[in-house]
Amino acid sequence: MNIDQSIESLEAEIARLRRQQEQEKAMVEMLPIRFNDNLNAFRRYIPAIYEQFENYQPVRPFRLYCNENGIPNLLWLDDKVSLYGKDPYQEASAQIELVMQRSVIESTRYSNDQDFFNQIHVQYLNKMGELIEEMEGKLTRMKGVPATMPLVMMFGVGLGYQLGYLYERCAIKNLFIFEPDLDLFYASLFTFDWAPLLSFLNEEEMGLHFFIGHDEDTLINDMLDAVHKKGAFWVSNQFAFWHYPSDTIFSLIARVSKEFYLLK
């Protein structure tokens, strides 16, 4: 064994642990400040979220920690499993890159209807359908996600890091966020800067809709209600993706997919 190499390796590890300790100290100081800023922003823009999480107590115990990079991560204390790997920002960025490249845009297509009562909306829908059929043979189908979208559905918010990368790449008129795990959304109030995002979306008149909780029936009904209030035409072009894998997330995706025809 090379003693010099062993000493250098040990010194490097001590230096890394020292940097991590310094970063965790700074993180601990910043977390409650960010939490308060976020709660105040939700109280202004979405009071229901503020009221739900102002005095929230997590059900599943977790600890927020960071590596020497200083990025907060979450460790579930019951099974000692972290939500992300060593670099949560890199994971979130890579995920959004794949989402932008590989997502399939779901479009609503209407067949020609008989206009029994001389209704103008039926006439225009029929004309639009004819135009789409005519242009399909002339235009190349778009690949990936365009710079703007009327509706995106995201299943799982995690610690929120993917949101910044998502909005950097796409102007989303309405983002539907489904998060069945209240503990995770609560944790995101400490880790992600919701306050500037909410301010930006308000200035740009872009919608952000939260569907938080365990009960699928309630989430589905809330989603349908939100769409009909905004206008069902928003679902004409949309795509969806999940942020983190879980049986609950996949069950919710299947339920939304099954009942999505109710939005049309």
Coordinates of C-alpha atoms in Angstrom, one line a residue:
M1 CA 0.0 0.0 0.0
N2 CA 1.3 3.5 -0.9
I3 CA 1.3 5.4 2.3
D4 CA 1.5 8.8 0.6
Q5 CA -1.5 8.0 -1.6
S6 CA -3.5 6.8 1.5
I7 CA -2.7 10.1 3.3
E8 CA -3.7 12.2 0.3
S9 CA -6.9 10.2 0.0
L10 CA -7.7 10.7 3.6
E11 CA -6.9 14.4 3.5
A12 CA -9.2 14.8 0.5
E13 CA -12.1 13.0 2.2
I14 CA -11.6 15.2 5.3
A15 CA -11.7 18.3 3.2
R16 CA -14.8 17.1 1.4
L17 CA -16.5 16.4 4.8
R18 CA -15.5 19.8 6.0
R19 CA -17.1 21.4 2.9
Q20 CA -20.2 19.4 3.4
Q21 CA -20.5 20.5 7.0
E22 CA -20.1 24.1 6.0
Q23 CA -22.8 23.7 3.3
E24 CA -25.2 22.0 5.6
K25 CA -24.7 24.8 8.2
A26 CA -25.6 27.4 5.5
M27 CA -28.5 25.2 4.3
V28 CA -30.0 24.9 7.8
E29 CA -29.9 28.7 8.2
M30 CA -31.6 29.2 4.8
L31 CA -34.3 26.7 4.9
P32 CA -36.7 28.5 7.4
I33 CA -36.2 31.8 5.6
R34 CA -37.2 30.2 2.3
F35 CA -40.1 28.5 3.9
N36 CA -41.5 31.8 5.3
D37 CA -41.0 33.6 2.0
N38 CA -42.8 30.8 0.2
L39 CA -45.7 30.7 2.7
N40 CA -46.1 34.5 2.4
A41 CA -46.2 34.2 -1.4
F42 CA -48.8 31.5 -1.3
R43 CA -50.9 33.5 1.2
R44 CA -50.9 36.3 -1.5
Y45 CA -51.4 34.2 -4.6
I46 CA -53.0 30.9 -3.6
P47 CA -54.3 31.2 0.0
A48 CA -55.6 27.7 0.1
I49 CA -52.1 26.3 0.0
Y50 CA -51.0 28.7 2.7
E51 CA -53.8 27.6 5.0
Q52 CA -53.1 23.9 4.3
F53 CA -49.4 24.0 5.1
E54 CA -48.9 26.9 7.6
N55 CA -49.0 24.5 10.5
Y56 CA -48.6 21.2 8.7
Q57 CA -47.0 18.3 10.5
P58 CA -45.4 15.6 8.3
V59 CA -46.8 12.1 8.6
R60 CA -43.7 10.3 7.3
P61 CA -40.4 11.4 9.0
F62 CA -37.7 12.9 6.8
R63 CA -34.5 14.9 7.0
L64 CA -33.3 17.5 4.6
Y65 CA -29.5 17.3 4.0
C66 CA -27.0 18.3 1.4
N67 CA -23.7 17.1 0.0
E68 CA -20.7 19.4 -0.5
N69 CA -22.6 20.9 -3.5
G70 CA -25.0 22.6 -1.0
I71 CA -28.2 21.4 -2.8
P72 CA -30.9 20.3 -0.4
N73 CA -31.9 16.6 -0.7
L74 CA -34.5 14.6 1.2
L75 CA -33.8 11.4 3.2
W76 CA -36.8 9.3 4.3
L77 CA -35.9 8.2 7.9
D78 CA -37.9 5.0 7.9
D79 CA -36.1 3.3 5.0
K80 CA -33.0 5.5 4.7
V81 CA -33.7 6.2 1.0
S82 CA -33.0 9.6 -0.6
L83 CA -35.3 11.3 -3.1
Y84 CA -32.4 12.2 -5.4
G85 CA -28.8 11.2 -6.0
K86 CA -25.7 13.3 -5.4
D87 CA -26.8 16.2 -7.6
P88 CA -30.5 17.0 -7.6
Y89 CA -30.2 20.0 -9.9
Q90 CA -28.4 17.9 -12.6
E91 CA -31.1 15.2 -12.3
A92 CA -33.9 17.7 -12.7
S93 CA -32.2 19.4 -15.6
A94 CA -31.6 16.1 -17.4
Q95 CA -35.2 15.0 -16.8
I96 CA -36.6 18.2 -18.4
E97 CA -34.2 17.8 -21.3
L98 CA -35.7 14.4 -22.0
V99 CA -39.2 15.7 -21.5
M100 CA -38.7 18.4 -24.0
Q101 CA -37.2 16.0 -26.6
R102 CA -39.5 13.0 -26.2
S103 CA -42.9 14.1 -24.9
V104 CA -45.8 13.3 -27.2
I105 CA -48.2 16.2 -27.7
E106 CA -51.8 14.9 -27.2
S107 CA -54.2 16.7 -29.5
T108 CA -58.0 16.7 -29.5
R109 CA -59.4 15.8 -32.8
Y110 CA -63.1 16.2 -33.7
S111 CA -64.9 14.4 -36.5
N112 CA -67.5 16.3 -38.7
D113 CA -70.9 16.6 -37.0
Q114 CA -74.2 17.1 -38.6
D115 CA -75.5 20.6 -38.1
F116 CA -79.1 20.0 -37.4
F117 CA -79.8 23.4 -35.8
N118 CA -77.6 25.6 -37.9
Q119 CA -75.2 26.2 -35.0
I120 CA -72.1 28.3 -35.7
H121 CA -69.7 26.5 -33.4
V122 CA -70.5 23.2 -35.2
Q123 CA -69.9 24.8 -38.5
Y124 CA -66.5 26.2 -37.5
L125 CA -65.5 22.9 -35.8
N126 CA -66.3 21.1 -39.1
K127 CA -64.3 23.6 -41.1
M128 CA -61.4 23.3 -38.7
G129 CA -61.4 19.5 -39.0
E130 CA -61.4 19.7 -42.8
L131 CA -58.5 22.1 -42.7
I132 CA -56.5 19.8 -40.4
E133 CA -57.1 16.9 -42.7
E134 CA -56.0 18.9 -45.7
M135 CA -52.8 20.2 -44.0
E136 CA -51.7 16.9 -42.6
G137 CA -50.4 15.8 -45.9
K138 CA -48.5 19.0 -46.5
L139 CA -46.9 19.8 -43.2
T140 CA -44.3 17.8 -41.2
R141 CA -45.5 16.7 -37.8
M142 CA -43.8 18.6 -35.0
K143 CA -41.4 16.6 -32.8
G144 CA -40.7 17.4 -29.1
V145 CA -42.2 20.2 -27.1
P146 CA -42.7 23.7 -28.7
A147 CA -41.8 27.0 -27.0
T148 CA -45.4 27.5 -25.7
M149 CA -48.1 25.1 -24.5
P150 CA -51.6 25.7 -23.4
L151 CA -51.6 22.9 -20.9
V152 CA -49.0 20.6 -19.2
M153 CA -49.7 18.1 -16.5
M154 CA -46.9 17.2 -14.1
F155 CA -47.3 14.2 -11.7
G156 CA -45.2 14.7 -8.6
V157 CA -43.5 17.9 -7.6
G158 CA -40.8 16.4 -5.5
L159 CA -38.6 19.2 -4.1
G160 CA -39.6 21.4 -7.1
Y161 CA -36.2 21.7 -8.8
Q162 CA -37.5 20.7 -12.2
L163 CA -39.9 23.6 -12.4
G164 CA -37.2 26.2 -13.0
Y165 CA -35.8 24.2 -15.9
L166 CA -39.3 23.5 -17.3
Y167 CA -40.2 27.2 -17.5
E168 CA -36.9 28.1 -18.9
R169 CA -37.7 25.9 -21.9
C170 CA -41.5 26.3 -22.3
A171 CA -44.0 29.1 -21.6
I172 CA -46.9 27.1 -20.2
K173 CA -50.3 28.8 -20.1
N174 CA -51.6 26.4 -17.5
L175 CA -49.6 23.9 -15.5
F176 CA -51.4 21.3 -13.5
I177 CA -49.3 19.9 -10.7
F178 CA -50.5 16.6 -9.1
E179 CA -48.8 15.7 -5.8
P180 CA -50.4 13.0 -3.8
D181 CA -47.7 13.1 -1.1
L182 CA -48.4 16.1 1.2
D183 CA -45.1 15.5 3.0
L184 CA -43.1 16.0 -0.2
F185 CA -45.0 19.2 -1.1
Y186 CA -44.4 20.5 2.4
A187 CA -40.6 19.7 2.0
S188 CA -40.6 21.6 -1.3
L189 CA -41.6 24.8 0.6
F190 CA -38.1 24.6 2.3
T191 CA -36.1 23.7 -0.8
F192 CA -37.6 25.4 -3.9
D193 CA -38.1 29.2 -4.4
W194 CA -41.8 29.2 -5.0
A195 CA -42.1 32.9 -4.2
P196 CA -40.3 34.3 -7.3
L197 CA -42.0 31.7 -9.5
L198 CA -45.5 32.6 -8.3
S199 CA -44.7 36.3 -8.8
F200 CA -43.4 35.6 -12.3
L201 CA -46.5 33.6 -13.3
N202 CA -48.8 36.3 -12.0
E203 CA -47.0 39.0 -14.0
E204 CA -47.1 36.8 -17.1
E205 CA -50.8 35.8 -16.5
M206 CA -49.9 32.1 -16.6
G207 CA -51.9 29.6 -14.6
L208 CA -50.6 27.2 -11.9
H209 CA -53.1 24.7 -10.5
F210 CA -52.3 22.4 -7.6
F211 CA -54.0 19.1 -6.9
I212 CA -52.6 17.9 -3.6
G213 CA -53.7 14.9 -1.6
H214 CA -54.2 11.1 -1.5
D215 CA -57.8 10.7 -2.6
E216 CA -57.9 10.1 -6.4
D217 CA -61.6 10.8 -6.7
T218 CA -61.2 14.3 -5.2
L219 CA -58.2 15.0 -7.4
I220 CA -60.0 14.0 -10.5
N221 CA -63.1 16.1 -9.6
D222 CA -60.9 19.1 -8.8
M223 CA -59.1 18.7 -12.1
L224 CA -62.3 18.6 -14.1
D225 CA -63.7 21.6 -12.2
A226 CA -60.5 23.6 -12.9
V227 CA -60.6 22.8 -16.6
H228 CA -64.3 23.7 -17.1
K229 CA -63.7 27.0 -15.2
K230 CA -60.8 27.9 -17.4
G231 CA -62.3 26.5 -20.6
A232 CA -62.1 22.9 -22.0
F233 CA -60.5 24.3 -25.1
W234 CA -57.2 24.4 -23.1
V235 CA -56.9 20.6 -23.4
S236 CA -56.8 20.7 -27.2
N237 CA -53.0 20.3 -27.0
Q238 CA -51.2 19.1 -23.9
F239 CA -48.6 16.7 -22.6
A240 CA -47.9 15.1 -19.3
F241 CA -44.9 13.7 -17.4
W242 CA -44.0 12.3 -14.0
H243 CA -41.2 13.6 -11.9
Y244 CA -40.5 10.7 -9.6
P245 CA -41.7 7.1 -9.7
S246 CA -44.1 5.7 -7.2
D247 CA -47.1 3.3 -7.3
T248 CA -49.4 6.2 -6.2
I249 CA -48.1 8.4 -9.0
F250 CA -48.6 5.7 -11.6
S251 CA -52.1 4.8 -10.3
L252 CA -53.1 8.5 -10.6
I253 CA -51.7 8.8 -14.1
A254 CA -53.7 5.7 -15.2
R255 CA -56.8 7.2 -13.6
V256 CA -56.4 10.6 -15.3
S257 CA -55.7 8.9 -18.6
K258 CA -58.8 6.7 -18.3
E259 CA -61.1 9.6 -17.5
F260 CA -59.5 12.2 -19.6
Y261 CA -62.3 12.0 -22.1
L262 CA -64.4 13.9 -19.6
L263 CA -62.3 17.0 -20.3
K264 CA -63.4 17.1 -23.9

